[in-house]
Amino acid sequence: MVAPDAPGMVDGRKTLPDECKALWRVAGPVILTEVFQFMIGFVTAAFVGHVGELELAAVSIVNGVVEGLAFGLLLGMGSALETLCGQAVGAGQLHTLGIYLQRSWIICLVTAVALLPVYVYTGPILRLLRQSPAISAVSGRYARWCVPQLFAYAVNFPMQKFYQAQSRVWAMTAISGAALGAHALLCWLVVSRLRRGVLGAAIVGNVSWWLINAAQFVHIFGGSFPEAWTGFSRKAFARLGGFVRLSLASAVMLCLETWYYTAVIILVGCLKNPEIQVGAVSISMNYHIWALMVTLGFNAAVSVRVANELGANHPKAAKFSVVVATTTSAAIGMVFTLIALVARKQLPRLFTDDDLLVKETAKLGYLLAAAVFLNSIQPVLSGVAIGAGWQSLVAFVNIGCYYLVGLPLAAVFGFKLKLNATGIWAGMLIGTILQTIILFVILFRTKWQKEVCYQNKETFDFLGLGVVCVLQCKFHGIQAGSLSGPARSKARNCRRAPFRRQACSAESPSERETRTNQRLDKHATSVRHALRP
């Protein structure tokens, strides 16, 4: 059953304070969770750095390349839950969340198995890429020892989306914070005191990530989500095709964004005498990542808000959420932008004392500031795409803007025009600007009322989830006959249902007839108001 609107709300529309509160209820804990989980890898590298330079280089390559690939791909595969669970929560179909979670586990675990060869053969792959034989050997051993982390990611990311879709993320944040503290203590004990080196670091990382999973298992299975989690079910293996398509689209969209910055670093590494240039770009990227963590919180928050409102048939509220999230994130991004501008000569000193490297990094200051501001907006727009289920569309936009425009321009500016790292960064920035403009155009042209019905038809038709509200579809010109299979039969059984979708299988026809007749008049006015052109 869909919860009634809060007092002071009309047709799902909220006031600005209400919407800000709803956004920060998700964004705040997600930002902290991102920081805590990022710090797990940071703490590992810090302790390994005291073991030796070779070990630090090996761990850095595995964390940045191998685990970065797995992390991005699995996080993308799990992001389908942001669309489906978010819309299910808005529609009041909480009983479907557990099925979605299990389906996502199946898909992510299969993906992890497919990624196993990358971990097993990291050493030969790095040697093939002409990396140092010594670094390749240590990296290969470390990657094999980190295989349990690969499967930990596959289990963890769907649970993250399960929490986020219900705006109940503080438990996840507390668990991640406690795991970070335990990780630091175990690293000190195993790596520093017991001197187990890289092997010890890998074991501690495995333990920390599986501790997070175990705590979340206990929280979910222990009755904290009685409506959303009702136990394991065979239904998780049904209708996986549509789920796989949405998961793949989410993964492609996210990976295209993540690999864009990796490609930029590779281009910089191809410059003549790249040591200083790579160092300058790496320092700039470090600041950029910390600023991006805040934006990623709003990415998660707006995807949840948009999915919830679309699922609840509140198109105007979904549009309002987009406006508030984009404005808030841009305002915070402006603060980071001003810091990058004002302290462009001081920030590099946090990372290095080399005067030449500081000077080269300062040259990137203006471009870094522009990138920080753009990336306070662009991830929010991507979050809207996830919430609305536009992953495939945005993936094509990313290919065109990043890989057909941004990277070619970066190569021309950096190599042909001999602008070095500055030119490569400028080319990257042009691709990001173009992508942001296109996403804004898509948003401005979106008919949110039609989007509500389209998303419902997609969800109910090829995924076969929940019950269709025929009255709502009728106002959008979509008849039950355009649906297929179980969705059509359920729609016919729910022909007299009011505006909000409701589960009708638990009622007898006479009881449903009486209830809907009593409520139909009450909802008629609000239906016409919400769905008028």
Coordinates of C-alpha atoms in Angstrom, one line a residue:
M1 CA 0.0 0.0 0.0
V2 CA 1.3 3.4 -0.9
A3 CA 1.8 5.7 2.1
P4 CA -0.4 8.8 2.2
D5 CA 1.1 12.1 1.4
A6 CA 2.5 14.1 4.3
P7 CA 0.6 17.1 5.6
G8 CA 1.0 20.1 3.5
M9 CA 1.7 18.1 0.4
V10 CA -0.5 18.2 -2.7
D11 CA -0.2 15.4 -5.2
G12 CA 3.3 14.5 -3.9
R13 CA 4.7 18.0 -4.2
K14 CA 6.9 19.1 -1.4
T15 CA 8.1 22.4 0.0
L16 CA 11.8 23.4 -0.4
P17 CA 12.6 22.5 3.3
D18 CA 10.9 19.1 2.9
E19 CA 12.8 18.3 -0.2
C20 CA 16.2 19.4 1.2
K21 CA 15.6 17.3 4.3
A22 CA 14.7 14.3 2.1
L23 CA 17.8 14.7 0.0
W24 CA 20.2 15.2 2.9
R25 CA 18.7 12.2 4.7
V26 CA 20.3 10.1 2.0
A27 CA 23.2 12.3 0.8
G28 CA 24.8 12.9 4.2
P29 CA 25.2 9.3 5.3
V30 CA 26.2 8.2 1.7
I31 CA 29.0 10.8 1.7
L32 CA 30.3 9.5 5.0
T33 CA 30.0 5.9 3.7
E34 CA 32.0 6.8 0.6
V35 CA 34.7 8.4 2.7
F36 CA 35.0 5.5 5.1
Q37 CA 35.1 2.9 2.3
F38 CA 37.6 4.9 0.3
M39 CA 39.8 5.3 3.4
I40 CA 40.1 1.5 3.7
G41 CA 42.2 1.4 0.6
F42 CA 44.0 4.5 1.6
V43 CA 45.0 3.1 5.0
T44 CA 46.2 -0.1 3.4
A45 CA 48.5 1.8 1.1
A46 CA 49.8 3.9 4.0
F47 CA 50.8 0.9 6.0
V48 CA 52.3 -1.0 3.0
G49 CA 54.3 2.2 2.1
H50 CA 56.3 1.6 5.3
V51 CA 57.2 -2.0 4.1
G52 CA 58.9 -0.8 0.9
E53 CA 58.6 1.2 -2.3
L54 CA 58.2 -2.0 -4.4
E55 CA 55.3 -3.2 -2.3
L56 CA 53.7 0.2 -2.3
A57 CA 53.9 0.4 -6.1
A58 CA 52.4 -3.1 -6.5
V59 CA 49.5 -2.4 -4.1
S60 CA 48.9 1.0 -5.8
I61 CA 48.6 -0.6 -9.3
V62 CA 46.3 -3.4 -8.0
N63 CA 44.1 -0.9 -6.2
G64 CA 44.0 1.7 -9.0
V65 CA 43.8 -0.6 -12.0
V66 CA 42.6 -4.2 -11.2
E67 CA 40.3 -3.4 -8.2
G68 CA 39.3 -0.1 -9.9
L69 CA 38.0 -2.1 -12.9
A70 CA 36.2 -4.6 -10.7
F71 CA 34.8 -1.9 -8.3
G72 CA 33.4 0.2 -11.1
L73 CA 31.9 -2.7 -13.0
L74 CA 30.3 -4.4 -10.0
L75 CA 29.0 -1.0 -8.7
G76 CA 27.5 -0.4 -12.1
M77 CA 25.9 -3.8 -12.2
G78 CA 24.4 -3.2 -8.8
S79 CA 23.1 0.2 -9.7
A80 CA 20.0 -1.3 -11.4
L81 CA 18.6 -1.6 -7.9
E82 CA 18.6 2.2 -7.6
T83 CA 16.1 2.3 -10.4
L84 CA 13.9 -0.7 -9.6
C85 CA 14.0 -0.6 -5.7
G86 CA 13.5 3.2 -5.7
Q87 CA 10.4 3.0 -7.9
A88 CA 9.1 0.0 -5.9
V89 CA 9.4 2.0 -2.7
G90 CA 7.6 4.9 -4.2
A91 CA 4.8 2.5 -5.4
G92 CA 4.5 0.9 -2.0
Q93 CA 5.6 -2.5 -3.4
L94 CA 8.1 -3.1 -0.6
H95 CA 7.7 -6.9 -0.8
T96 CA 9.5 -6.8 -4.2
L97 CA 12.7 -5.3 -2.7
G98 CA 14.0 -8.6 -1.3
I99 CA 13.5 -10.3 -4.7
Y100 CA 15.3 -7.5 -6.5
L101 CA 18.2 -7.8 -4.0
Q102 CA 18.6 -11.5 -4.6
R103 CA 18.5 -11.0 -8.4
S104 CA 21.2 -8.4 -8.1
W105 CA 23.3 -10.8 -6.0
I106 CA 23.0 -13.5 -8.7
I107 CA 24.1 -11.1 -11.5
C108 CA 26.9 -9.5 -9.5
L109 CA 28.3 -12.8 -8.3
V110 CA 28.3 -14.1 -11.9
T111 CA 30.1 -10.9 -13.0
A112 CA 32.7 -11.5 -10.2
V113 CA 33.3 -15.0 -11.5
A114 CA 33.8 -13.5 -15.0
L115 CA 36.4 -11.1 -13.5
L116 CA 38.4 -13.8 -11.8
P117 CA 40.9 -14.3 -14.7
V118 CA 41.9 -10.6 -14.4
Y119 CA 42.9 -11.2 -10.7
V120 CA 44.5 -14.6 -11.3
Y121 CA 46.6 -13.4 -14.3
T122 CA 47.4 -9.8 -13.1
G123 CA 51.1 -10.5 -13.2
P124 CA 51.3 -11.7 -16.9
I125 CA 48.8 -8.9 -17.9
L126 CA 51.1 -6.2 -16.4
R127 CA 54.2 -7.7 -18.0
L128 CA 52.3 -7.7 -21.3
L129 CA 51.7 -3.9 -20.7
R130 CA 55.5 -3.5 -20.2
Q131 CA 55.4 -2.9 -16.5
S132 CA 58.4 -3.6 -14.4
P133 CA 58.9 -7.4 -13.9
A134 CA 59.5 -7.0 -10.2
I135 CA 56.3 -4.8 -9.7
S136 CA 54.3 -7.2 -11.9
A137 CA 55.3 -10.2 -9.8
V138 CA 54.4 -8.6 -6.5
S139 CA 51.2 -7.2 -8.0
G140 CA 50.2 -10.6 -9.3
R141 CA 50.6 -12.3 -5.9
Y142 CA 48.7 -9.4 -4.2
A143 CA 45.8 -9.6 -6.7
R144 CA 45.4 -13.3 -6.2
W145 CA 45.2 -12.8 -2.4
C146 CA 42.6 -10.1 -2.9
V147 CA 40.1 -12.5 -4.7
P148 CA 37.8 -12.6 -1.6
Q149 CA 37.5 -8.8 -1.8
L150 CA 36.2 -9.2 -5.4
F151 CA 33.3 -11.4 -4.1
A152 CA 32.8 -9.1 -1.2
Y153 CA 32.1 -6.2 -3.6
A154 CA 29.6 -8.3 -5.5
V155 CA 27.7 -8.9 -2.3
N156 CA 28.1 -5.5 -0.8
F157 CA 27.0 -3.1 -3.6
P158 CA 23.5 -4.6 -4.0
M159 CA 23.0 -4.2 -0.2
Q160 CA 24.1 -0.6 -0.4
K161 CA 21.4 0.1 -3.1
F162 CA 18.8 -1.8 -0.9
Y163 CA 19.5 0.6 2.0
Q164 CA 19.6 3.7 -0.2
A165 CA 16.3 3.0 -2.0
Q166 CA 14.5 3.1 1.4
S167 CA 16.4 6.2 2.6
R168 CA 17.7 4.1 5.6
V169 CA 21.5 4.5 5.2
W170 CA 22.7 5.4 8.7
A171 CA 23.2 1.8 9.6
M172 CA 25.3 1.3 6.5
T173 CA 27.4 4.4 7.5
A174 CA 27.9 3.2 11.1
I175 CA 29.0 -0.2 9.9
S176 CA 31.5 1.2 7.4
G177 CA 32.9 3.6 10.0
A178 CA 33.4 0.7 12.5
A179 CA 35.0 -1.4 9.8
L180 CA 37.4 1.4 9.0
G181 CA 38.5 1.6 12.6
A182 CA 38.9 -2.2 12.8
H183 CA 40.8 -2.1 9.5
A184 CA 43.3 0.4 10.8
L185 CA 43.9 -1.6 14.0
L186 CA 44.3 -4.9 12.1
C187 CA 46.7 -3.3 9.6
W188 CA 48.9 -2.0 12.4
L189 CA 48.8 -5.4 14.1
V190 CA 49.4 -7.6 11.0
V191 CA 51.4 -5.4 8.7
S192 CA 53.5 -3.4 11.2
R193 CA 53.8 -5.5 14.3
L194 CA 53.7 -9.1 12.8
R195 CA 55.5 -7.9 9.6
R196 CA 53.3 -9.9 7.3
G197 CA 53.8 -7.4 4.5
V198 CA 51.7 -7.4 1.4
L199 CA 50.1 -10.8 2.2
G200 CA 49.0 -9.4 5.6
A201 CA 47.6 -6.3 3.9
A202 CA 45.5 -8.4 1.5
I203 CA 44.2 -10.6 4.4
V204 CA 43.2 -7.6 6.4
G205 CA 41.4 -6.0 3.4
N206 CA 39.5 -9.3 2.9
V207 CA 38.5 -9.4 6.6
S208 CA 37.4 -5.8 6.7
W209 CA 35.1 -6.0 3.6
W210 CA 33.6 -9.3 4.8
L211 CA 33.0 -7.8 8.2
I212 CA 31.0 -5.0 6.5
N213 CA 29.0 -7.7 4.7
A214 CA 28.4 -9.8 7.8
A215 CA 27.1 -6.8 9.8
Q216 CA 24.8 -5.8 7.0
F217 CA 23.5 -9.4 6.6
V218 CA 22.7 -9.4 10.3
H219 CA 20.9 -6.1 10.1
I220 CA 18.8 -7.0 7.0
F221 CA 18.1 -10.6 8.0
G222 CA 17.5 -9.8 11.6
G223 CA 14.1 -8.1 11.1
S224 CA 15.0 -4.5 10.5
F225 CA 13.2 -4.6 7.1
P226 CA 10.2 -6.9 7.8
E227 CA 8.2 -5.7 4.7
A228 CA 11.2 -5.5 2.3
W229 CA 13.0 -8.8 3.3
T230 CA 10.8 -11.8 3.6
G231 CA 13.5 -14.5 3.0
F232 CA 15.1 -16.2 0.1
S233 CA 12.8 -17.0 -2.8
R234 CA 13.0 -19.0 -6.1
K235 CA 11.4 -15.9 -7.7
A236 CA 14.9 -14.4 -7.7
F237 CA 15.8 -16.7 -10.6
A238 CA 12.7 -15.7 -12.7
R239 CA 12.7 -12.9 -15.3
L240 CA 16.5 -12.3 -15.1
G241 CA 16.7 -11.1 -18.7
G242 CA 15.2 -7.6 -18.1
F243 CA 17.2 -7.2 -14.9
V244 CA 20.4 -8.1 -16.7
R245 CA 19.8 -5.6 -19.5
L246 CA 19.2 -2.8 -17.0
S247 CA 22.3 -3.9 -14.9
L248 CA 24.5 -3.9 -18.0
A249 CA 23.3 -0.5 -19.1
S250 CA 24.1 0.8 -15.6
A251 CA 27.5 -0.8 -15.6
V252 CA 28.4 0.6 -19.1
M253 CA 27.2 4.1 -18.2
L254 CA 29.3 4.2 -15.0
C255 CA 32.4 2.5 -16.4
L256 CA 32.5 4.9 -19.4
E257 CA 32.6 7.8 -16.9
T258 CA 35.2 6.1 -14.6
W259 CA 37.5 4.9 -17.5
Y260 CA 37.4 8.4 -19.0
Y261 CA 39.7 9.7 -16.2
T262 CA 41.9 6.6 -16.4
A263 CA 42.4 7.2 -20.1
V264 CA 43.4 10.8 -19.4
I265 CA 46.1 9.6 -17.0
I266 CA 47.3 7.1 -19.6
L267 CA 47.6 9.9 -22.2
V268 CA 49.6 12.0 -19.8
G269 CA 51.9 9.1 -19.2
C270 CA 52.7 9.0 -23.0
L271 CA 54.1 12.5 -23.0
K272 CA 57.9 13.1 -23.2
N273 CA 59.5 13.1 -19.7
P274 CA 56.1 12.3 -18.1
E275 CA 57.2 12.2 -14.5
I276 CA 56.4 15.8 -13.6
Q277 CA 53.3 15.9 -15.8
V278 CA 51.9 12.7 -14.3
G279 CA 52.6 13.9 -10.8
A280 CA 50.8 17.2 -11.5
V281 CA 47.7 15.5 -12.9
S282 CA 47.7 12.9 -10.1
I283 CA 47.8 15.7 -7.4
S284 CA 44.9 17.5 -9.2
M285 CA 42.9 14.2 -9.5
N286 CA 43.4 13.6 -5.7
Y287 CA 41.7 16.9 -4.9
H288 CA 39.1 16.2 -7.5
I289 CA 38.2 12.8 -6.0
W290 CA 37.7 14.3 -2.5
A291 CA 35.3 17.0 -4.0
L292 CA 33.6 14.3 -6.1
M293 CA 32.7 12.3 -3.0
V294 CA 30.3 15.0 -1.9
T295 CA 28.7 15.0 -5.3
L296 CA 28.4 11.2 -5.3
G297 CA 26.2 11.6 -2.2
F298 CA 23.8 13.7 -4.2
N299 CA 24.1 11.3 -7.1
A300 CA 22.7 8.6 -4.8
A301 CA 20.2 10.9 -3.1
V302 CA 18.6 12.2 -6.3
S303 CA 18.4 8.8 -7.9
V304 CA 16.5 7.6 -4.9
R305 CA 14.2 10.7 -4.8
V306 CA 13.4 10.5 -8.5
A307 CA 12.8 6.8 -8.5
N308 CA 10.6 7.1 -5.4
E309 CA 8.5 9.9 -6.9
L310 CA 8.1 8.2 -10.3
G311 CA 7.1 5.0 -8.5
A312 CA 4.5 7.0 -6.5
N313 CA 3.1 8.7 -9.6
H314 CA 4.3 12.1 -8.6
P315 CA 5.9 13.6 -11.7
K316 CA 6.0 17.2 -10.4
A317 CA 7.7 16.1 -7.2
A318 CA 10.3 14.2 -9.3
K319 CA 11.1 17.3 -11.3
F320 CA 11.3 19.4 -8.1
S321 CA 13.8 16.9 -6.6
V322 CA 16.0 17.3 -9.7
V323 CA 16.0 21.1 -9.4
V324 CA 16.8 21.1 -5.6
A325 CA 19.5 18.4 -5.9
T326 CA 21.2 20.1 -8.8
T327 CA 21.1 23.5 -7.2
T328 CA 22.4 22.3 -3.8
S329 CA 25.2 20.2 -5.3
A330 CA 26.3 23.1 -7.5
A331 CA 26.3 25.5 -4.5
I332 CA 28.6 23.1 -2.6
G333 CA 30.7 22.6 -5.7
M334 CA 31.2 26.3 -5.9
V335 CA 32.9 26.2 -2.5
F336 CA 35.3 23.5 -3.6
T337 CA 35.8 25.5 -6.9
L338 CA 36.8 28.7 -5.0
I339 CA 39.2 26.7 -2.8
A340 CA 40.8 25.3 -6.0
L341 CA 41.2 28.8 -7.4
V342 CA 42.4 30.6 -4.3
A343 CA 44.7 27.9 -3.0
R344 CA 46.0 26.6 -6.4
K345 CA 49.6 27.3 -5.4
Q346 CA 49.2 26.0 -1.8
L347 CA 47.2 22.8 -2.4
P348 CA 50.0 21.0 -4.1
R349 CA 52.2 21.5 -1.0
L350 CA 49.9 19.0 0.8
F351 CA 51.3 16.3 -1.5
T352 CA 54.8 17.3 -2.5
D353 CA 57.7 19.6 -1.6
D354 CA 59.1 19.6 -5.1
D355 CA 59.0 23.2 -6.4
L356 CA 58.8 22.2 -10.1
L357 CA 56.0 19.8 -9.4
V358 CA 54.1 22.5 -7.4
K359 CA 54.6 24.9 -10.3
E360 CA 53.2 22.5 -12.9
T361 CA 50.3 21.6 -10.7
A362 CA 49.4 25.3 -10.1
K363 CA 49.2 25.7 -13.9
L364 CA 46.3 23.3 -13.9
G365 CA 44.6 25.2 -11.1
Y366 CA 42.0 27.1 -13.3
L367 CA 41.2 23.9 -15.3
L368 CA 40.9 21.9 -12.1
A369 CA 38.5 24.5 -10.7
A370 CA 36.3 24.3 -13.8
A371 CA 36.4 20.5 -13.6
V372 CA 35.4 20.5 -10.0
F373 CA 32.4 22.8 -10.6
L374 CA 31.2 20.8 -13.7
N375 CA 31.5 17.6 -11.7
S376 CA 29.3 19.0 -8.9
I377 CA 26.5 19.0 -11.5
Q378 CA 27.2 16.2 -14.0
P379 CA 27.0 13.2 -11.4
V380 CA 23.7 14.6 -10.2
L381 CA 22.3 14.5 -13.7
S382 CA 23.6 10.9 -14.0
G383 CA 21.8 10.1 -10.7
V384 CA 18.6 11.4 -12.3
A385 CA 19.2 9.1 -15.2
I386 CA 19.6 6.1 -12.9
G387 CA 16.5 7.0 -10.9
A388 CA 14.5 7.3 -14.2
G389 CA 16.0 4.3 -15.9
W390 CA 17.7 6.2 -18.7
Q391 CA 21.1 4.3 -18.3
S392 CA 21.2 3.2 -22.0
L393 CA 20.6 6.7 -23.3
V394 CA 23.3 8.2 -21.0
A395 CA 25.7 5.5 -22.0
F396 CA 25.5 6.5 -25.7
V397 CA 25.9 10.2 -24.6
N398 CA 29.0 9.3 -22.7
I399 CA 30.5 7.4 -25.7
G400 CA 29.9 10.4 -28.0
C401 CA 31.1 13.1 -25.6
Y402 CA 33.9 11.4 -23.8
Y403 CA 35.4 9.0 -26.4
L404 CA 34.5 10.7 -29.7
V405 CA 35.1 14.3 -28.7
G406 CA 36.9 14.6 -25.3
L407 CA 39.8 12.1 -25.7
P408 CA 40.5 13.0 -29.4
L409 CA 40.7 16.7 -28.5
A410 CA 42.9 15.9 -25.5
A411 CA 45.3 14.0 -27.7
V412 CA 45.4 16.9 -30.3
F413 CA 45.9 19.6 -27.6
G414 CA 48.4 17.6 -25.7
F415 CA 50.6 16.1 -28.5
K416 CA 49.9 18.0 -31.7
L417 CA 49.7 21.5 -30.2
K418 CA 52.3 20.5 -27.5
L419 CA 50.2 21.8 -24.6
N420 CA 51.2 18.8 -22.6
A421 CA 49.1 18.0 -19.4
T422 CA 47.3 21.3 -19.7
G423 CA 46.0 20.5 -23.2
I424 CA 45.0 17.0 -22.3
W425 CA 43.0 18.3 -19.3
A426 CA 41.4 20.9 -21.5
G427 CA 40.3 18.3 -24.0
M428 CA 38.8 16.2 -21.1
L429 CA 37.0 19.3 -19.9
I430 CA 35.4 20.0 -23.3
G431 CA 34.0 16.4 -23.3
T432 CA 32.5 16.9 -19.8
I433 CA 31.0 20.3 -20.8
L434 CA 29.4 18.8 -23.9
Q435 CA 28.0 15.8 -21.9
T436 CA 26.6 18.2 -19.2
I437 CA 24.9 20.3 -21.8
I438 CA 23.3 17.3 -23.5
L439 CA 22.0 15.9 -20.2
F440 CA 20.5 19.3 -19.4
V441 CA 18.8 19.4 -22.8
I442 CA 17.4 15.9 -22.1
L443 CA 16.1 17.0 -18.7
F444 CA 14.4 20.2 -20.1
R445 CA 12.7 18.2 -22.8
T446 CA 11.5 15.4 -20.5
K447 CA 7.7 15.2 -20.1
W448 CA 7.6 13.9 -16.5
Q449 CA 4.0 13.0 -16.5
K450 CA 4.5 10.7 -19.5
E451 CA 7.7 9.4 -17.9
V452 CA 5.8 8.1 -15.0
C453 CA 3.6 5.9 -17.1
Y454 CA 6.4 4.9 -19.4
Q455 CA 8.5 3.7 -16.4
N456 CA 5.5 1.8 -15.0
K457 CA 4.9 0.1 -18.3
E458 CA 8.5 -0.9 -18.6
T459 CA 8.7 -2.2 -15.1
F460 CA 5.4 -4.1 -15.1
D461 CA 5.7 -5.4 -18.6
F462 CA 9.1 -7.0 -19.2
L463 CA 10.0 -7.4 -15.5
G464 CA 6.5 -8.5 -14.4
L465 CA 6.6 -6.7 -11.1
G466 CA 3.7 -5.4 -9.1
V467 CA 0.2 -4.3 -10.3
V468 CA -0.6 -1.8 -13.0
C469 CA -3.0 1.0 -12.2
V470 CA -5.3 1.0 -15.3
L471 CA -6.8 4.4 -14.5
Q472 CA -3.4 6.1 -14.5
C473 CA -2.4 4.4 -17.8
K474 CA -5.7 5.4 -19.4
F475 CA -5.0 9.1 -18.7
H476 CA -1.7 8.6 -20.6
G477 CA -3.2 6.7 -23.5
I478 CA -1.8 3.3 -22.5
Q479 CA -4.3 0.5 -22.3
A480 CA -4.0 -2.8 -20.5
G481 CA -4.1 -4.5 -23.9
S482 CA -0.7 -3.0 -24.7
L483 CA 0.9 -5.0 -21.8
S484 CA 1.7 -8.6 -21.9
G485 CA 1.4 -11.8 -19.9
P486 CA 1.0 -11.5 -16.2
A487 CA 0.9 -7.7 -16.3
R488 CA -2.2 -7.7 -18.5
S489 CA -4.1 -10.2 -16.4
K490 CA -3.3 -8.3 -13.2
A491 CA -4.4 -5.1 -14.8
R492 CA -7.8 -6.6 -15.8
N493 CA -8.3 -7.7 -12.2
C494 CA -7.5 -4.2 -11.0
R495 CA -9.7 -2.3 -13.5
R496 CA -11.5 -0.2 -10.9
A497 CA -8.3 0.7 -8.9
P498 CA -7.8 4.3 -7.9
F499 CA -4.8 6.5 -8.9
R500 CA -2.3 4.9 -6.6
R501 CA -1.3 1.3 -7.4
Q502 CA -2.4 -1.3 -4.9
A503 CA -1.9 -5.0 -4.4
C504 CA -5.3 -6.6 -5.1
S505 CA -4.4 -10.3 -4.8
A506 CA -5.1 -10.4 -1.1
E507 CA -8.7 -9.1 -1.4
S508 CA -11.9 -10.8 -2.7
P509 CA -13.6 -9.1 -5.7
S510 CA -16.5 -7.9 -3.6
E511 CA -14.2 -6.4 -1.0
R512 CA -12.2 -4.7 -3.7
E513 CA -15.3 -3.4 -5.4
T514 CA -16.6 -1.8 -2.1
R515 CA -13.3 -0.2 -1.2
T516 CA -12.5 1.2 -4.6
N517 CA -16.0 2.6 -5.1
Q518 CA -15.6 4.5 -1.8
R519 CA -12.2 5.9 -2.8
L520 CA -12.7 6.5 -6.5
D521 CA -14.5 9.8 -6.2
K522 CA -12.0 11.0 -3.7
H523 CA -9.1 10.4 -6.0
A524 CA -10.7 11.5 -9.3
T525 CA -9.9 15.2 -8.9
S526 CA -6.3 14.6 -7.9
V527 CA -5.8 12.2 -10.8
R528 CA -6.9 14.7 -13.4
H529 CA -4.9 17.4 -11.8
A530 CA -1.7 15.4 -11.7
L531 CA -2.0 13.9 -15.2
R532 CA -3.3 16.9 -17.2
P533 CA -1.0 18.0 -20.1

